[in-house]
Short mmCIF file of C-alpha atoms in Angstrom, two decimals:
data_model
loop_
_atom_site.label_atom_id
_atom_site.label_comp_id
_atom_site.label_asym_id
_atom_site.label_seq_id
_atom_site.Cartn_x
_atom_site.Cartn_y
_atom_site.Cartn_z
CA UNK E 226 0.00 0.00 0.00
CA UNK E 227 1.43 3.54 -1.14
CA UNK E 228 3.11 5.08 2.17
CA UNK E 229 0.79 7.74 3.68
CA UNK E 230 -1.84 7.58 0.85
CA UNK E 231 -4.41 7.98 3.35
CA UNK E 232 -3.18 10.41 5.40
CA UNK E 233 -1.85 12.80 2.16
CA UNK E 234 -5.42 12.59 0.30
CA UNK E 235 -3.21 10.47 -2.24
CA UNK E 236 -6.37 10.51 -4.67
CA UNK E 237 -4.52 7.78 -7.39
CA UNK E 238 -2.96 5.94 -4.74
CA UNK E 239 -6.03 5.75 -3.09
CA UNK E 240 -7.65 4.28 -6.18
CA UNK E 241 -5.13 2.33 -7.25
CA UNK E 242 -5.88 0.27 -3.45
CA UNK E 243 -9.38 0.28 -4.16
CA UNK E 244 -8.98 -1.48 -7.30
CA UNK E 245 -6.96 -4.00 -5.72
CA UNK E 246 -9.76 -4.72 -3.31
CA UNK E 247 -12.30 -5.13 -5.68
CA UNK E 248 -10.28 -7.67 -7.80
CA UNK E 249 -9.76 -9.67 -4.55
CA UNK E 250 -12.60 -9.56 -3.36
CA UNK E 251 -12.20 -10.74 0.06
CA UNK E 252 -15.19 -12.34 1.85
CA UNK E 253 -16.74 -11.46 4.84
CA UNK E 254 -16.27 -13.95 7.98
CA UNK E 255 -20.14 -14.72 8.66
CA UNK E 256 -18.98 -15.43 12.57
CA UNK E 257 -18.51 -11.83 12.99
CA UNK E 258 -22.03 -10.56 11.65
CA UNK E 259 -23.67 -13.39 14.14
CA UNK E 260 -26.71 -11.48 15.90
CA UNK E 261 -26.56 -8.53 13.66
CA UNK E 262 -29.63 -7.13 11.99
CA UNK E 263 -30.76 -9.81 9.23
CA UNK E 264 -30.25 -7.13 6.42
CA UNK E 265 -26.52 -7.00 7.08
CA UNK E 266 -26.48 -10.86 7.90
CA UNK E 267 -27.85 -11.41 4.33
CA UNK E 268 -25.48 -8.79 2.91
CA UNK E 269 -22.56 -10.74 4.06
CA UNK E 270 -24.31 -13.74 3.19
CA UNK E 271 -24.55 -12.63 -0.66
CA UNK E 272 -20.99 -11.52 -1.05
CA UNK E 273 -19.64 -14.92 0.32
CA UNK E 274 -21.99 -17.03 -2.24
CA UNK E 275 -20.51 -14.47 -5.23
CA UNK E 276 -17.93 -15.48 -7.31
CA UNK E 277 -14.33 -15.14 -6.06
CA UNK E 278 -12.10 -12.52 -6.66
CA UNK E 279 -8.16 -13.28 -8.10
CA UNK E 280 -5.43 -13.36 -5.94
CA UNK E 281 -4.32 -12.13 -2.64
CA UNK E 282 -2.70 -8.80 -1.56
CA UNK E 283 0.79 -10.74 -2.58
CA UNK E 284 0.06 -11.10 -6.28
CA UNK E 285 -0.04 -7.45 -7.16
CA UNK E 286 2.86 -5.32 -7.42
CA UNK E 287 3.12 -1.35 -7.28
CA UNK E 288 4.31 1.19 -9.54
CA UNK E 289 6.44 -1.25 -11.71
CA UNK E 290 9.01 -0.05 -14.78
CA UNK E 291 8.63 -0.92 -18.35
CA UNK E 292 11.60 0.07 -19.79
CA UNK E 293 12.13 0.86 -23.16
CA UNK E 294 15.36 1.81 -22.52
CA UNK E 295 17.84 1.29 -19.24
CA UNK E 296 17.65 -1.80 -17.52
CA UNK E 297 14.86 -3.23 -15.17
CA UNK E 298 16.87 -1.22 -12.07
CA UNK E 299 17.61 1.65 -13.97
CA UNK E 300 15.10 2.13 -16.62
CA UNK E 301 15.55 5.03 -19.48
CA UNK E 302 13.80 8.21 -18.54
CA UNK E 303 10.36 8.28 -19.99
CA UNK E 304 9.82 4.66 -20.07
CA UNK E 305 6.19 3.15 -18.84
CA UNK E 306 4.95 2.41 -15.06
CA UNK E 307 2.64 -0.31 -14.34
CA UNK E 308 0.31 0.87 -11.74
CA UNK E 309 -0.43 -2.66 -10.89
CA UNK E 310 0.98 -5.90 -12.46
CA UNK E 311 -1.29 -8.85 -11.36
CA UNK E 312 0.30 -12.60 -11.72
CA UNK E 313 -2.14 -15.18 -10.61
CA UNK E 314 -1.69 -18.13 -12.79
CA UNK E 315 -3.65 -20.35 -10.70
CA UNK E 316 -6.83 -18.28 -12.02
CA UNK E 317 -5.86 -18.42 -15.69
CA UNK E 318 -3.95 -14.79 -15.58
CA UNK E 319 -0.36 -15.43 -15.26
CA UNK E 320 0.08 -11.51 -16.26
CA UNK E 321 -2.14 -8.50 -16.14
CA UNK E 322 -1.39 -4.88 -16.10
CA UNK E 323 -3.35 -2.86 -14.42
CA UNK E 324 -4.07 1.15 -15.06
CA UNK E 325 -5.79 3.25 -13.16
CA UNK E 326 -7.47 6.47 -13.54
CA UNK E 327 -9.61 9.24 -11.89
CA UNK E 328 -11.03 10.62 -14.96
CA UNK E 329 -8.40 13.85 -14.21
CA UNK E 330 -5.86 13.79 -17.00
CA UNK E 331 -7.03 14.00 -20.89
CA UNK E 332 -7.55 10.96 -22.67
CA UNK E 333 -4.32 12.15 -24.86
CA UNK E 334 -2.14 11.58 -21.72
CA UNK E 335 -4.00 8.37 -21.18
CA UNK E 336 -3.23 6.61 -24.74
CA UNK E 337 0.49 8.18 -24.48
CA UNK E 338 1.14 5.44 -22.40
CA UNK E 339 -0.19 2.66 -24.19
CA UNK E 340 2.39 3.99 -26.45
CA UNK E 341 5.15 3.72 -23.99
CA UNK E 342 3.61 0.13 -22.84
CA UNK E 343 4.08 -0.84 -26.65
CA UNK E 344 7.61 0.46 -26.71
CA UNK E 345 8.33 -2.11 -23.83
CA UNK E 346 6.66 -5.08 -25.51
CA UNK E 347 8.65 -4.33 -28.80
CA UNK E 348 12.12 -4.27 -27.10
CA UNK E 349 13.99 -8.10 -26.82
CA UNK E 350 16.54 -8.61 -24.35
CA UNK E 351 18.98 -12.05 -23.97
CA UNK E 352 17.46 -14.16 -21.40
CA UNK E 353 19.61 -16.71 -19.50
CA UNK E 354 20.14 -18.93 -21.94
CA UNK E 355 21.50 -16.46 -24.50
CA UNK E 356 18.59 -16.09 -26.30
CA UNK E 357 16.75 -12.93 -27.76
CA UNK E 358 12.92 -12.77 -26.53
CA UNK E 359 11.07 -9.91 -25.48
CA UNK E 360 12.11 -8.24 -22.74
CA UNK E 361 9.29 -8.62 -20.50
CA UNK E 362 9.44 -12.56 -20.71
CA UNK E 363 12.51 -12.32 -19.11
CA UNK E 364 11.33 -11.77 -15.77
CA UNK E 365 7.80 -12.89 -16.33
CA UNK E 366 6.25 -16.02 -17.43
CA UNK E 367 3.26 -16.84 -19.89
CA UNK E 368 1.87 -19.34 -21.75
CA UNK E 369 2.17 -18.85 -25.64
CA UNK E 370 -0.80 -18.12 -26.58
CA UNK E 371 -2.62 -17.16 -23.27
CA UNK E 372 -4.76 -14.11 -24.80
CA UNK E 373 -6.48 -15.92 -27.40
CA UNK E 374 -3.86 -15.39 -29.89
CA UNK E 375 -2.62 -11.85 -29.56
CA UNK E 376 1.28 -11.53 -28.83
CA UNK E 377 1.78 -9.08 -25.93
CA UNK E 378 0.33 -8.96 -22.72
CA UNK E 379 -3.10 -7.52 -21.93
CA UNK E 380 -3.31 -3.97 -19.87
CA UNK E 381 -6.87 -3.29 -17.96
CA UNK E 382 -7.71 0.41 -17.46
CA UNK E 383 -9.55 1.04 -14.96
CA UNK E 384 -11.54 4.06 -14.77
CA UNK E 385 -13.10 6.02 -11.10
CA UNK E 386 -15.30 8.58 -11.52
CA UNK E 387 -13.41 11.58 -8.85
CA UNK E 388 -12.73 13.61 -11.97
CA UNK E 389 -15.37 15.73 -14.38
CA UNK E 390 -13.92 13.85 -17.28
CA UNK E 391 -17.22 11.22 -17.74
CA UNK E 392 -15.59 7.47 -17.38
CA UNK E 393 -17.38 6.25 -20.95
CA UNK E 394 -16.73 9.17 -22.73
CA UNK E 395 -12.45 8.79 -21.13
CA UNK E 396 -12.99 5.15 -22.48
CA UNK E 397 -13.87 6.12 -25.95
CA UNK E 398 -11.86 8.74 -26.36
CA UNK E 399 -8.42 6.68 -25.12
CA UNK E 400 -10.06 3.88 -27.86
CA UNK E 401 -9.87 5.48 -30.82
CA UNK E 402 -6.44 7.27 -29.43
CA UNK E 403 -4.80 3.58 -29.29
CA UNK E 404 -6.43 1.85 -32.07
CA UNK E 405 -3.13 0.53 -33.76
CA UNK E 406 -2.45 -1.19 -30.65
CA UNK E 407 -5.68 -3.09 -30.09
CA UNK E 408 -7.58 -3.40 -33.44
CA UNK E 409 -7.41 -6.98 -35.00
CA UNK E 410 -7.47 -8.18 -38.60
CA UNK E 411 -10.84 -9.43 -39.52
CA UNK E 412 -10.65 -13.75 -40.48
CA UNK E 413 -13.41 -15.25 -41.76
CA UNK E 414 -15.94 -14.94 -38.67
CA UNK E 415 -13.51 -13.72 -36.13
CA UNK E 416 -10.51 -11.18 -35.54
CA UNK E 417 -7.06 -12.11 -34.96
CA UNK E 418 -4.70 -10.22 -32.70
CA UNK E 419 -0.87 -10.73 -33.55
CA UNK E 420 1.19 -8.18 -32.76
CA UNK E 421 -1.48 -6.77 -30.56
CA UNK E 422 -2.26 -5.51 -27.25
CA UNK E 423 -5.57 -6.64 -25.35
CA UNK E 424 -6.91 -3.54 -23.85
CA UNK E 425 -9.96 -4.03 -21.66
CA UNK E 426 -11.52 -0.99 -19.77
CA UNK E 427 -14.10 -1.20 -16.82
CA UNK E 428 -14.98 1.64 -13.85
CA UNK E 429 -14.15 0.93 -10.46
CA UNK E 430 -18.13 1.08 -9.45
CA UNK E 431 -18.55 -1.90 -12.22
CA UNK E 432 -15.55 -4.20 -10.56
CA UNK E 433 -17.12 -3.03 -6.89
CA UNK E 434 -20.76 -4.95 -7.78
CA UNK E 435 -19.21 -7.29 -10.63
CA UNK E 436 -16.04 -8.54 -9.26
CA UNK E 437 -13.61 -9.90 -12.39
CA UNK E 438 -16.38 -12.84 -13.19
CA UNK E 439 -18.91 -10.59 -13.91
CA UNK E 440 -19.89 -8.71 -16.60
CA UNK E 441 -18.31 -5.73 -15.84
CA UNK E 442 -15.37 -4.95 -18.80
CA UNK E 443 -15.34 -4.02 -22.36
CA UNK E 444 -12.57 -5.09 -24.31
CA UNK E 445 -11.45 -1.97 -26.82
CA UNK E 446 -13.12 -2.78 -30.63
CA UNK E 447 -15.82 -4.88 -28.97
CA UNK E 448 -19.92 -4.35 -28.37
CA UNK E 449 -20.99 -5.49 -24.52
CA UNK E 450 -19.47 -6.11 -21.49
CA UNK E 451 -17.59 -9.67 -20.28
CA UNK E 452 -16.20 -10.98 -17.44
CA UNK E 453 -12.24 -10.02 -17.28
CA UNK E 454 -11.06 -13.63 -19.02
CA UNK E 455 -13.36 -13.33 -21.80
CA UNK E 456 -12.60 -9.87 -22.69
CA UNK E 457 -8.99 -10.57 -22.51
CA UNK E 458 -9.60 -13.82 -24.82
CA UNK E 459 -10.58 -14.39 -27.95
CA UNK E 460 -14.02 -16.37 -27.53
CA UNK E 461 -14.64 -15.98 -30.98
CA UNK E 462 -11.54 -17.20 -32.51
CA UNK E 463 -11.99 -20.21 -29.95
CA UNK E 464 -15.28 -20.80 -30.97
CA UNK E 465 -14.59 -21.14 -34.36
CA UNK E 466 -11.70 -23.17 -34.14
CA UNK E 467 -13.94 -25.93 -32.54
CA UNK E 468 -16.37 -25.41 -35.07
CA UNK E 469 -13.68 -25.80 -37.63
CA UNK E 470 -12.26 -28.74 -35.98
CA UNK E 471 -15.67 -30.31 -35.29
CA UNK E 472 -16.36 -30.41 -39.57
CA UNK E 473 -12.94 -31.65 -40.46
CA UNK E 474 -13.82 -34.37 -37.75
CA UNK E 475 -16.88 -34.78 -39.80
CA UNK E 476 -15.58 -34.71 -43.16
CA UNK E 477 -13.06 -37.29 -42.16
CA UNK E 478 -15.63 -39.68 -40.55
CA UNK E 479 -17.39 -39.25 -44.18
CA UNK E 480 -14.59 -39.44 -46.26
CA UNK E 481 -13.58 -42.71 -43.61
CA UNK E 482 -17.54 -43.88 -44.32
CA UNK E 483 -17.09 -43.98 -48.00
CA UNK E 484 -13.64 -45.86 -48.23
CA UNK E 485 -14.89 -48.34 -46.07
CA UNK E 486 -17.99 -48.73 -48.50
CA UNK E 487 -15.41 -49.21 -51.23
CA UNK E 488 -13.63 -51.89 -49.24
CA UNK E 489 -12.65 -54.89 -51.17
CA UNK E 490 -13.53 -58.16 -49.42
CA UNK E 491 -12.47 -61.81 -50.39
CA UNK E 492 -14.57 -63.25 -52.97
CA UNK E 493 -13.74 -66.75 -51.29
CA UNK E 494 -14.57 -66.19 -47.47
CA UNK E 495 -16.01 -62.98 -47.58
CA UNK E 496 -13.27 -60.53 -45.19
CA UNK E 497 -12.75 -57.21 -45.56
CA UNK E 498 -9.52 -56.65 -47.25
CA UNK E 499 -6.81 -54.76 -44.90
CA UNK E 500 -5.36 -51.72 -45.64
CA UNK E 501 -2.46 -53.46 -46.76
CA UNK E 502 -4.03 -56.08 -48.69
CA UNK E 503 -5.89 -53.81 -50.18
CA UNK E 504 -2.87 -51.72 -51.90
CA UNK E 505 -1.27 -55.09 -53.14
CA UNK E 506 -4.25 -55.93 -55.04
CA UNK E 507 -4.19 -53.09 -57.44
CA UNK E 508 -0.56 -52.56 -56.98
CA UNK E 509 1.16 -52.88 -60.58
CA UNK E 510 5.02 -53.70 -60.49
CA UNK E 511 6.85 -54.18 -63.53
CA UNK E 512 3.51 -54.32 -65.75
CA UNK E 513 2.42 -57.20 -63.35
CA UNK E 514 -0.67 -56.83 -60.92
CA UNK E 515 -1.36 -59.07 -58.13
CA UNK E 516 -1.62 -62.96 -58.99
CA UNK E 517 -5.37 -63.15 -56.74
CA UNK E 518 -6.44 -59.75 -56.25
CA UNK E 519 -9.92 -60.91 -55.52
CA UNK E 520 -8.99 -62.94 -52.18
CA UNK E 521 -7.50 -61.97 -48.52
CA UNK E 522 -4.22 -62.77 -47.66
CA UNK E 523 -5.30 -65.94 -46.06
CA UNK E 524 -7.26 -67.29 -48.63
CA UNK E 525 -4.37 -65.82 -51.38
CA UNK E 526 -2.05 -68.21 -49.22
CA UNK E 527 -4.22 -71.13 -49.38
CA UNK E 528 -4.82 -70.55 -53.37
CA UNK E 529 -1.08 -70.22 -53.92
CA UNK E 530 -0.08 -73.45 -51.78
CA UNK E 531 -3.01 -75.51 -53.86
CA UNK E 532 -1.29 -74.39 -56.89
CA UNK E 533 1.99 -75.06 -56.06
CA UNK E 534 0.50 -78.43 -55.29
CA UNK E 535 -1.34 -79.28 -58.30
CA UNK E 536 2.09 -77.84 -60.20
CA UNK E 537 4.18 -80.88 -58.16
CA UNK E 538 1.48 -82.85 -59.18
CA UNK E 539 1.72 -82.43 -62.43
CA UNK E 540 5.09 -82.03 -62.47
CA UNK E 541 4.96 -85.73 -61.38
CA UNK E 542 2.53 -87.14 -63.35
CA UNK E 543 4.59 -85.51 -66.56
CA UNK E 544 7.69 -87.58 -64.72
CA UNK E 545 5.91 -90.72 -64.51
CA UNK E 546 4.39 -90.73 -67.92
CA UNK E 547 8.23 -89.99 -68.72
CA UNK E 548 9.46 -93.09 -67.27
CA UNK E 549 6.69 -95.32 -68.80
CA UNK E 550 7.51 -94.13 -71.91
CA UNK E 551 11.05 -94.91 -71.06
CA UNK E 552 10.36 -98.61 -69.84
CA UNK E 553 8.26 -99.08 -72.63
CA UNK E 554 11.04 -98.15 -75.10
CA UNK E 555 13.31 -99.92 -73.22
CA UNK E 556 11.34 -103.25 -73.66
CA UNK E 557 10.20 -102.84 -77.14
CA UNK E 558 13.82 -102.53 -77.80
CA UNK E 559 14.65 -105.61 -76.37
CA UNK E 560 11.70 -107.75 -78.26
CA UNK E 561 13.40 -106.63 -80.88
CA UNK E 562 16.77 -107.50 -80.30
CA UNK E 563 15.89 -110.87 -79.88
CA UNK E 564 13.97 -111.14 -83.00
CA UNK E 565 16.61 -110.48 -84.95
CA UNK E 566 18.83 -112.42 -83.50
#
């Protein structure tokens, strides 16, 4: 918690706690509203059965450098400052900045640091093992892709009315300010985002009564509201990849359906020809096709082995007649031997 923000009148800093809070969303220990009036009984009662917040006090960080130039200790003057960076990847958000605004400064000032966030994302670094990556991935972590399918991490602003600047009119405004940062490419029933930043707004009031599971954030380029991981996704994109996915499934079960229906089977026992079996049979090598393409293996074996058989056979009948023909030579030649003698 910023030192003295209370005490100063710390406005931002102030905010910037309150945001915290309302991300968190601790719950109420029912114990300590025993024998109190039933309205505040059922009060604490309905924000225990809500939906949990994200995190604890220990997963946010304060005022953190983005440099775009210096090093994380020493960053270059003018670089970005995160005023929260939320890591809770045990609730699917293993990096979120956080922005937050009392609806003072003009929406100009706002969206000039989108530009400096972008200048951060853009700059690579050598991690430990030598390698260029982007600089913030080497001292944070992140699934690739974890927002849907855009490259760089996604920044939530979020917006309290103290100011006279009206909170949808700041969120519009700082929109169309940082458009090349946010707006996808249009494919075929959904947008992609590579090379793009997620930028989600809400207002503090909204994450007060919504909490990040409610409906209570608009992502920048988008119609509605969503909770905080659909905003940040790309339910769209996911949805159509199943869809996708589902009709190739289809198509191959079809295509799968129709080979099977052009399955050979052995005109001798009647099984399906295998896969292999199947290619022999109309194989061609050397202008030759297969000697039985019309039976299995099995029954190919059999029809081979009776043919080799009846060949012996034959062979030995041929031999026999052979030698009878020989003996009978043989003795004819004799009879006549003796006649003339």
């Amino acid at each position: 918690m910023p030192k003295s923000a209370g005490r100063s009148g710390a406005s931002h800093a102030m905010t910037v706690n309150e945001t915290v809070i309302a991300m968190i969303r601790l719950k109420p220990d029912l114990h300590l509203v025993a024998g109190e009036p039933a309205e505040a009984v059922a009060a604490a009662q309905a924000f225990v059965d809500a939906p949990d917040g994200i995190g604890s006090i220990t997963s946010y960080a304060t005022e953190v450098a983005l440099p775009a130039t210096g090093t994380w200790r020493n960053p270059g003057v003018g670089c970005a400052w995160a005023d929260l960076v939320l890591i809770a990847p045990e609730a699917g958000l293993p990096l979120l900045f956080i922005e937050a605004d009392n609806c003072t400064e003009d929406a100009s000032v706002i969206a000039l640091k989108f530009d400096k966030y972008m200048r951060h994302f853009h700059r690579k670094a050598k991690d430990t093992d030598g390698q260029d990556k982007p600089m913030w991935r080497t001292r944070w972590s992140a699934p690739d892709p974890q927002w849907g399918d855009a490259t760089h991490p996604p920044v939530l602003l979020v917006f309290n009315q103290v100011g006279k600047r009206p909170a949808l009119k700041q969120t519009e405004k700082v929109a169309a300010l940082t458009r090349e940062h946010w707006q996808g490419q249009w494919a075929d029933g959904f947008h992609l985002y590579r090379g793009k930043m997620p930028i989600v707004a809400t207002t503090l009031e909204l994450l007060r009564e919504h909490g990040p599971a409610g409906p209570a954030f608009w992502r920048f380029g988008r119609e509605g509201r969503q909770n905080l991981w659909d905003a940040i996704g790309n339910a769209h994109r996911d949805a159509a990849l199943v869809r996708r996915a589902e009709e190739a499934r289809r198509r191959l079960a079809q295509e799968a359906a129709e080979r099977e229906a052009q399955r050979p089977v052995c005109a001798d026992c009647g099984t399906k020809f295998t896969d292999d079996r199947w290619k022999a049979s109309i194989a061609v090598d050397w202008g030759r096709g297969d000697s039985h393409p019309h039976l299995c293996d099995e029954c190919k074996a059999g029809a081979l082995d009776a043919e080799r058989q009846a060949e012996q056979a034959e062979r030995e009948r041929q031999e026999q007649e052979r030698q009878e023909e020989a003996a009978q030579a043989s003795k004819a030649g004799g009879w006549l031997g003796r006649w003339r003698s």
